[in-house]
Short mmCIF file of C-alpha atoms in Angstrom, two decimals:
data_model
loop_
_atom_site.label_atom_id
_atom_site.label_comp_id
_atom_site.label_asym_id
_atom_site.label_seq_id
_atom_site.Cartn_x
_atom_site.Cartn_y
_atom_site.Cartn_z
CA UNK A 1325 97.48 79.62 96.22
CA UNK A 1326 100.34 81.75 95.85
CA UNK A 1327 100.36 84.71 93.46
CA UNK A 1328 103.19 87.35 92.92
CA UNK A 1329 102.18 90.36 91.61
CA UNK A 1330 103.37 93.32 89.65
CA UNK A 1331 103.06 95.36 92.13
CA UNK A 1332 105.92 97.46 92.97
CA UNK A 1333 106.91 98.09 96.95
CA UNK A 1334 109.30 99.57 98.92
CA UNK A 1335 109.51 98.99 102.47
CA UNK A 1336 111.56 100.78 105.34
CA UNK A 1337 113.03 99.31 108.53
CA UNK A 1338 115.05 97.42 110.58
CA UNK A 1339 116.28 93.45 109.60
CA UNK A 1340 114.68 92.02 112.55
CA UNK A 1341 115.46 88.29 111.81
CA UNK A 1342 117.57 86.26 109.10
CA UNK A 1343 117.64 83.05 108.15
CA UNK A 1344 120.61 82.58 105.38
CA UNK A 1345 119.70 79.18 103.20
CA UNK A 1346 121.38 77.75 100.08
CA UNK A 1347 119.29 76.97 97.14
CA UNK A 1348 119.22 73.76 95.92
CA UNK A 1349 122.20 75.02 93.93
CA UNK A 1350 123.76 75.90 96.37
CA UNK A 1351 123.70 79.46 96.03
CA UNK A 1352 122.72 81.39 99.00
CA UNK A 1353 119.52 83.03 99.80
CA UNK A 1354 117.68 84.83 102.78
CA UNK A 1355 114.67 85.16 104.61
CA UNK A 1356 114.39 88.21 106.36
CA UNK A 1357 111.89 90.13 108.47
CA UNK A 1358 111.45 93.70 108.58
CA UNK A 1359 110.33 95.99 111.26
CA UNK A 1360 109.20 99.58 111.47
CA UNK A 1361 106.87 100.85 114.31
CA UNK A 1362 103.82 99.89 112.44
CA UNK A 1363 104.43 96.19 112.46
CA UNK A 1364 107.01 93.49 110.25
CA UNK A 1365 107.10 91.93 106.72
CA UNK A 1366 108.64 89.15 105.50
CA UNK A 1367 110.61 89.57 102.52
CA UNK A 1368 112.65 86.75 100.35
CA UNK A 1369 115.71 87.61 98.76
CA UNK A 1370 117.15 84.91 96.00
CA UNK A 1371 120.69 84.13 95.27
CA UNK A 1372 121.35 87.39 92.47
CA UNK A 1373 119.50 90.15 95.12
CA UNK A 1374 121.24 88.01 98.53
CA UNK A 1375 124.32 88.39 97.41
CA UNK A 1376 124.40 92.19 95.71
CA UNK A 1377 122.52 92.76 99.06
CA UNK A 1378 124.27 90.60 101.90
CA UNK A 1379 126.41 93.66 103.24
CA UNK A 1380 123.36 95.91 103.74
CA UNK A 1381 120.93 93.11 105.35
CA UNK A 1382 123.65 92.39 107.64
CA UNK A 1383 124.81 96.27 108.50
CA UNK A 1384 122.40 96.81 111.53
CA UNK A 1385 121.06 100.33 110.52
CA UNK A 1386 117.23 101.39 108.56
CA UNK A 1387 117.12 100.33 104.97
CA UNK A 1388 114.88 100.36 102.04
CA UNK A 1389 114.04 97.05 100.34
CA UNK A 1390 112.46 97.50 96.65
CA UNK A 1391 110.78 94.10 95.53
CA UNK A 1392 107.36 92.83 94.50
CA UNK A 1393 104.44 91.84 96.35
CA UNK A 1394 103.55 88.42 96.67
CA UNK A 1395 100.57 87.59 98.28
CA UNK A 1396 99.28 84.22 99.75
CA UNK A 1397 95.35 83.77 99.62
CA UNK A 1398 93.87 80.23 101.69
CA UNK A 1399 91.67 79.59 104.58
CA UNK A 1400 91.57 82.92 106.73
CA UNK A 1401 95.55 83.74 105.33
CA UNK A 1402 96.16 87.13 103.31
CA UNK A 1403 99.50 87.66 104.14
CA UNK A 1404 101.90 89.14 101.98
CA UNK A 1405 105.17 89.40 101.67
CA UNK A 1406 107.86 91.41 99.40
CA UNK A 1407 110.18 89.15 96.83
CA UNK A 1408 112.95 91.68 97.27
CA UNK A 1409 115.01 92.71 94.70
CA UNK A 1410 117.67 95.04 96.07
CA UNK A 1411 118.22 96.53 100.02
CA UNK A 1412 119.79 99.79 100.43
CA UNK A 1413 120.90 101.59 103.93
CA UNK A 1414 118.36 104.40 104.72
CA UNK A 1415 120.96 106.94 105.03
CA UNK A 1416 122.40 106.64 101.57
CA UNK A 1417 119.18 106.98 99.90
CA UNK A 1418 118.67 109.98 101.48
CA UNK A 1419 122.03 111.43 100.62
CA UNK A 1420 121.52 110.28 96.90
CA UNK A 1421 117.42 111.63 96.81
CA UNK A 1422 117.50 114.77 98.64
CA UNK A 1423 117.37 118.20 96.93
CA UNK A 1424 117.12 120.39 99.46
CA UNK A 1425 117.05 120.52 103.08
CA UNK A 1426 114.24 122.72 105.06
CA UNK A 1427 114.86 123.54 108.89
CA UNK A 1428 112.01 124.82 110.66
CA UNK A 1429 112.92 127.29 113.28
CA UNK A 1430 111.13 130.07 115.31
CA UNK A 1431 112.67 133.28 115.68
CA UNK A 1432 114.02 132.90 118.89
CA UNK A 1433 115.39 129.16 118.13
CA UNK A 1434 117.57 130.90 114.97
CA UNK A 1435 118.52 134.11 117.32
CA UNK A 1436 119.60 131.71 120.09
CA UNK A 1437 121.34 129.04 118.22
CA UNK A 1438 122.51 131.21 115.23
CA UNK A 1439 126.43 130.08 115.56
CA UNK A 1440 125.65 126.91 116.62
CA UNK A 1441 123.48 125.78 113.58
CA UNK A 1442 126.46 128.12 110.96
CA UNK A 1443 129.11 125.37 112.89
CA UNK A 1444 126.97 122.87 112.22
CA UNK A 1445 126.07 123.60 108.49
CA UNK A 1446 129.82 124.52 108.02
CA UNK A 1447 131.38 120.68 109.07
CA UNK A 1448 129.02 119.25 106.59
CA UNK A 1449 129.57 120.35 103.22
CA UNK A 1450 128.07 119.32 100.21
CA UNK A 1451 126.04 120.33 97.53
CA UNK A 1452 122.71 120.03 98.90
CA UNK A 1453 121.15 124.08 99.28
CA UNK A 1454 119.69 124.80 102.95
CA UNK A 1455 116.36 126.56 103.15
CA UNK A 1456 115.23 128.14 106.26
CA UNK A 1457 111.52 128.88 107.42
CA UNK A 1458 111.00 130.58 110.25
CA UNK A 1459 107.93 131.42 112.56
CA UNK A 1460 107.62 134.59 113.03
CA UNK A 1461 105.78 136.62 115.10
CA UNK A 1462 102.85 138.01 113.39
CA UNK A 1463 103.47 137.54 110.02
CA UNK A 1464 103.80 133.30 110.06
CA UNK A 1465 106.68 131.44 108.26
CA UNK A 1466 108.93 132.97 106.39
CA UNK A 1467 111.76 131.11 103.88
CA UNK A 1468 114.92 132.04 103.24
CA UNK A 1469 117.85 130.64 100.87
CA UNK A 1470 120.73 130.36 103.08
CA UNK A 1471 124.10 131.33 100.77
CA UNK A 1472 126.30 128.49 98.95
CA UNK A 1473 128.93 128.05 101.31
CA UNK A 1474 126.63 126.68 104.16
CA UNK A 1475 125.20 123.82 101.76
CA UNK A 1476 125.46 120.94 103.57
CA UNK A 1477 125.60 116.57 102.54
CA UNK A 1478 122.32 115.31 104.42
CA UNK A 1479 123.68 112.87 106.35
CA UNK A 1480 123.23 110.97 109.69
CA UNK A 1481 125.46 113.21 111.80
CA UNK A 1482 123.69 116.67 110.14
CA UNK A 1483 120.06 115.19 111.16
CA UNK A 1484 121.60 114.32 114.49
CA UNK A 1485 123.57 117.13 114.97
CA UNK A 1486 120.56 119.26 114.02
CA UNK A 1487 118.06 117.09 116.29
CA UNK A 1488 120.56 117.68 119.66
CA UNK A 1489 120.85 121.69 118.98
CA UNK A 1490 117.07 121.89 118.66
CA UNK A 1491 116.15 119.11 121.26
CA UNK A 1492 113.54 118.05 118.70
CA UNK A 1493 112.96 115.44 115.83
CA UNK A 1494 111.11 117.51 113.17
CA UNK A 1495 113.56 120.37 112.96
CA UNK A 1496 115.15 119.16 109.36
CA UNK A 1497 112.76 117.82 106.35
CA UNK A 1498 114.79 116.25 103.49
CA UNK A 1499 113.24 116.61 100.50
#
């Protein structure tokens, strides 16, 4: 038996497989499989969400597929999969959700990479405030605002950017 469920999800990763089909309609539908370091799902998208979705499913980058769960019970089989409603890159729902970015520095990361990071903040304006917390030596972090002209639009070549000056991954949370 086959049961969909109420049962909101939202999944992140990348389309590892589609299969494009027509309905019997002839409207066009996919199958696709998503992938993420933790494992896959398999998530159907009719005609309406295929189509208002086709150019995202097919851009090669992370996205975010909101749908419903539907789960198939029989002999030794609990797998689920999402009936997906819409798919949206990765990147632009973190531009459109993110309030305010936090960089985690030490002391000597800021006093070493001071101009570099002000470059950095400077070629991506936007309206998104930049708070910094640094380590510092005996007395732990420490935030600081940093002024209106240095807010920045989180995007993919900030979080990059940011990544390759501070030859780490957890240097910027978007939140």
């Amino acid at each position: 038996a086959t049961r969909t469920h109420d049962t909101e999800a939202a999944v992140a990763g990348v389309v590892s497989a589609i299969r494009k089909r027509r309905t019997r309609k002839g409207r066009p539908m996919g199958f696709v499989t998503l992938e993420d370091q933790g494992g896959q799902v398999d998530c159907v998208f009719f005609s309406d969400p295929y189509t208002s979705s086709q150019r995202v499913l097919d851009a090669e980058q992370p996205i975010l597929i909101r749908g419903k769960i539907e789960k198939s019970n029989g002999e030794g089989n609990d797998a689920c999969k999402i009936i997906a409603e819409s798919a949206e890159l990765l990147s632009v729902v973190r531009e459109q959700r993110t309030r305010v970015v936090h960089l985690m520095l030490s002391e000597e990361e800021l006093a070493s990479k001071l101009d570099a990071l002000t470059g950095l903040l400077r070629a991506s304006p936007g309206n998104c405030p930049v708070h910094l917390h640094l380590n510092v030596q005996d007395l732990g972090w420490v935030r600081l605002a940093v002024g209106e002209e240095l807010q920045v639009i989180p995007d993919d070549p900030l979080v990059q950017g940011l990544e390759e000056l501070f030859q780490r991954p957890d240097v910027a949370r978007m939140m």
